PDB file of C-alpha atoms in Angstrom:
ATOM      1  CA  UNK A   1     103.733  92.821  31.339  1.00  0.00           C
ATOM      2  CA  UNK A   2     102.616  96.442  31.408  1.00  0.00           C
ATOM      3  CA  UNK A   3     102.724  98.683  34.530  1.00  0.00           C
ATOM      4  CA  UNK A   4      98.934  98.748  34.754  1.00  0.00           C
ATOM      5  CA  UNK A   5      98.841  94.946  34.509  1.00  0.00           C
ATOM      6  CA  UNK A   6     101.459  94.765  37.313  1.00  0.00           C
ATOM      7  CA  UNK A   7      99.500  97.044  39.531  1.00  0.00           C
ATOM      8  CA  UNK A   8      96.352  95.134  38.981  1.00  0.00           C
ATOM      9  CA  UNK A   9      98.129  91.943  39.860  1.00  0.00           C
ATOM     10  CA  UNK A  10      99.440  93.451  42.977  1.00  0.00           C
ATOM     11  CA  UNK A  11      95.970  94.470  44.179  1.00  0.00           C
ATOM     12  CA  UNK A  12      94.261  91.321  43.357  1.00  0.00           C
ATOM     13  CA  UNK A  13      96.787  88.576  44.098  1.00  0.00           C
ATOM     14  CA  UNK A  14      96.569  87.772  47.725  1.00  0.00           C
ATOM     15  CA  UNK A  15     100.243  86.575  47.796  1.00  0.00           C
ATOM     16  CA  UNK A  16     101.234  90.308  47.811  1.00  0.00           C
ATOM     17  CA  UNK A  17      99.254  90.945  50.910  1.00  0.00           C
ATOM     18  CA  UNK A  18     101.188  87.958  52.558  1.00  0.00           C
ATOM     19  CA  UNK A  19     104.484  89.079  51.262  1.00  0.00           C
ATOM     20  CA  UNK A  20     103.921  92.624  52.649  1.00  0.00           C
ATOM     21  CA  UNK A  21     102.859  91.263  56.089  1.00  0.00           C
ATOM     22  CA  UNK A  22     105.914  89.032  56.264  1.00  0.00           C
ATOM     23  CA  UNK A  23     108.242  91.767  55.230  1.00  0.00           C
ATOM     24  CA  UNK A  24     106.984  93.919  58.057  1.00  0.00           C
ATOM     25  CA  UNK A  25     107.595  91.065  60.323  1.00  0.00           C
ATOM     26  CA  UNK A  26     111.147  90.623  59.024  1.00  0.00           C
ATOM     27  CA  UNK A  27     111.689  94.415  59.555  1.00  0.00           C
ATOM     28  CA  UNK A  28     110.380  94.203  62.967  1.00  0.00           C
ATOM     29  CA  UNK A  29     112.689  91.326  63.931  1.00  0.00           C
ATOM     30  CA  UNK A  30     115.748  93.329  62.453  1.00  0.00           C
ATOM     31  CA  UNK A  31     114.801  96.438  64.537  1.00  0.00           C
ATOM     32  CA  UNK A  32     114.385  94.307  67.587  1.00  0.00           C
ATOM     33  CA  UNK A  33     117.709  92.714  67.101  1.00  0.00           C
ATOM     34  CA  UNK A  34     119.376  96.074  66.630  1.00  0.00           C
ATOM     35  CA  UNK A  35     117.792  97.651  69.665  1.00  0.00           C
ATOM     36  CA  UNK A  36     118.753  94.671  71.799  1.00  0.00           C
ATOM     37  CA  UNK A  37     122.274  94.703  70.665  1.00  0.00           C
ATOM     38  CA  UNK A  38     122.730  98.420  70.835  1.00  0.00           C
ATOM     39  CA  UNK A  39     120.985  98.762  74.185  1.00  0.00           C
ATOM     40  CA  UNK A  40     123.219  96.191  75.970  1.00  0.00           C
ATOM     41  CA  UNK A  41     126.443  97.012  74.098  1.00  0.00           C
ATOM     42  CA  UNK A  42     126.319 100.687  74.708  1.00  0.00           C
ATOM     43  CA  UNK A  43     124.227 100.631  77.908  1.00  0.00           C
ATOM     44  CA  UNK A  44     126.385  98.378  79.825  1.00  0.00           C
ATOM     45  CA  UNK A  45     129.589  98.693  77.674  1.00  0.00           C
ATOM     46  CA  UNK A  46     129.937 102.378  78.317  1.00  0.00           C
ATOM     47  CA  UNK A  47     131.072 101.732  81.962  1.00  0.00           C
ATOM     48  CA  UNK A  48     134.802 101.750  82.954  1.00  0.00           C
ATOM     49  CA  UNK A  49     136.456  98.356  82.290  1.00  0.00           C
ATOM     50  CA  UNK A  50     137.228  98.064  86.003  1.00  0.00           C
ATOM     51  CA  UNK A  51     133.512  98.091  86.732  1.00  0.00           C
ATOM     52  CA  UNK A  52     132.638  95.265  84.385  1.00  0.00           C
ATOM     53  CA  UNK A  53     131.210  92.160  85.614  1.00  0.00           C
ATOM     54  CA  UNK A  54     131.982  88.699  83.700  1.00  0.00           C
ATOM     55  CA  UNK A  55     129.691  85.919  82.534  1.00  0.00           C
ATOM     56  CA  UNK A  56     131.527  82.822  81.336  1.00  0.00           C
ATOM     57  CA  UNK A  57     134.699  84.846  81.015  1.00  0.00           C
ATOM     58  CA  UNK A  58     132.973  87.565  78.856  1.00  0.00           C
ATOM     59  CA  UNK A  59     132.232  91.104  79.915  1.00  0.00           C
ATOM     60  CA  UNK A  60     128.485  91.254  80.659  1.00  0.00           C
ATOM     61  CA  UNK A  61     127.787  93.773  78.002  1.00  0.00           C
ATOM     62  CA  UNK A  62     129.234  91.415  75.442  1.00  0.00           C
ATOM     63  CA  UNK A  63     127.470  88.304  76.749  1.00  0.00           C
ATOM     64  CA  UNK A  64     124.106  90.074  76.851  1.00  0.00           C
ATOM     65  CA  UNK A  65     124.361  91.859  73.445  1.00  0.00           C
ATOM     66  CA  UNK A  66     126.120  89.369  71.340  1.00  0.00           C
ATOM     67  CA  UNK A  67     125.733  85.810  72.910  1.00  0.00           C
ATOM     68  CA  UNK A  68     122.297  85.964  74.422  1.00  0.00           C
ATOM     69  CA  UNK A  69     120.973  88.316  71.743  1.00  0.00           C
ATOM     70  CA  UNK A  70     121.941  85.697  69.134  1.00  0.00           C
ATOM     71  CA  UNK A  71     120.383  82.869  70.971  1.00  0.00           C
ATOM     72  CA  UNK A  72     117.039  85.030  71.511  1.00  0.00           C
ATOM     73  CA  UNK A  73     117.028  86.077  67.789  1.00  0.00           C
ATOM     74  CA  UNK A  74     117.548  82.358  66.616  1.00  0.00           C
ATOM     75  CA  UNK A  75     114.608  81.243  68.934  1.00  0.00           C
ATOM     76  CA  UNK A  76     112.395  84.185  67.594  1.00  0.00           C
ATOM     77  CA  UNK A  77     113.144  83.414  63.975  1.00  0.00           C
ATOM     78  CA  UNK A  78     112.410  79.756  64.392  1.00  0.00           C
ATOM     79  CA  UNK A  79     109.217  80.320  66.147  1.00  0.00           C
ATOM     80  CA  UNK A  80     107.975  83.071  63.750  1.00  0.00           C
ATOM     81  CA  UNK A  81     108.958  80.924  60.768  1.00  0.00           C
ATOM     82  CA  UNK A  82     107.270  77.791  62.162  1.00  0.00           C
ATOM     83  CA  UNK A  83     103.998  79.396  63.494  1.00  0.00           C
ATOM     84  CA  UNK A  84     103.510  82.755  61.810  1.00  0.00           C
ATOM     85  CA  UNK A  85     104.877  82.793  58.201  1.00  0.00           C
ATOM     86  CA  UNK A  86     102.879  81.016  55.558  1.00  0.00           C
ATOM     87  CA  UNK A  87     104.296  78.927  52.536  1.00  0.00           C
ATOM     88  CA  UNK A  88     103.326  80.796  49.376  1.00  0.00           C
ATOM     89  CA  UNK A  89     103.488  79.079  46.007  1.00  0.00           C
ATOM     90  CA  UNK A  90     105.657  80.991  43.464  1.00  0.00           C
ATOM     91  CA  UNK A  91     103.768  79.742  40.340  1.00  0.00           C
ATOM     92  CA  UNK A  92     102.434  82.187  37.925  1.00  0.00           C
ATOM     93  CA  UNK A  93      98.819  81.063  38.570  1.00  0.00           C
ATOM     94  CA  UNK A  94      97.899  81.044  42.274  1.00  0.00           C
ATOM     95  CA  UNK A  95      95.058  78.471  41.607  1.00  0.00           C
ATOM     96  CA  UNK A  96      95.877  76.077  44.230  1.00  0.00           C
ATOM     97  CA  UNK A  97      96.741  78.628  47.058  1.00  0.00           C
ATOM     98  CA  UNK A  98      93.400  78.191  48.911  1.00  0.00           C
ATOM     99  CA  UNK A  99      93.915  74.463  49.155  1.00  0.00           C
ATOM    100  CA  UNK A 100      95.517  73.366  52.514  1.00  0.00           C
ATOM    101  CA  UNK A 101      98.966  72.012  52.127  1.00  0.00           C
ATOM    102  CA  UNK A 102      99.171  68.298  52.314  1.00  0.00           C
ATOM    103  CA  UNK A 103     101.641  66.600  54.513  1.00  0.00           C
ATOM    104  CA  UNK A 104     103.512  63.438  53.777  1.00  0.00           C
ATOM    105  CA  UNK A 105     101.106  60.549  53.174  1.00  0.00           C
ATOM    106  CA  UNK A 106     100.757  58.233  56.048  1.00  0.00           C
ATOM    107  CA  UNK A 107     100.644  54.500  55.259  1.00  0.00           C
TER     108      UNK A 107
END
């Protein structure tokens, strides 16, 4: 495939638009995760250890940045995967892309 054909395919194939949108969503999730982790780890963790408070035996900065942050990210990824991201066929021809996905047949 030549470069011109590749560029033309990227502008006409709707799967590229979906892929770009979902890549931006993935990057936004990664940035949110880093800001959450960094904010709690260095915001609360920069105090003197004598000033720490503890949650479930863990320093609060560690609990909020690592434990709670992990749980929130798992929930966000599940919700976004379930309700925002689209299933895109990876076939060479996107002929059946506009058709709704059929679920399991009910008997």
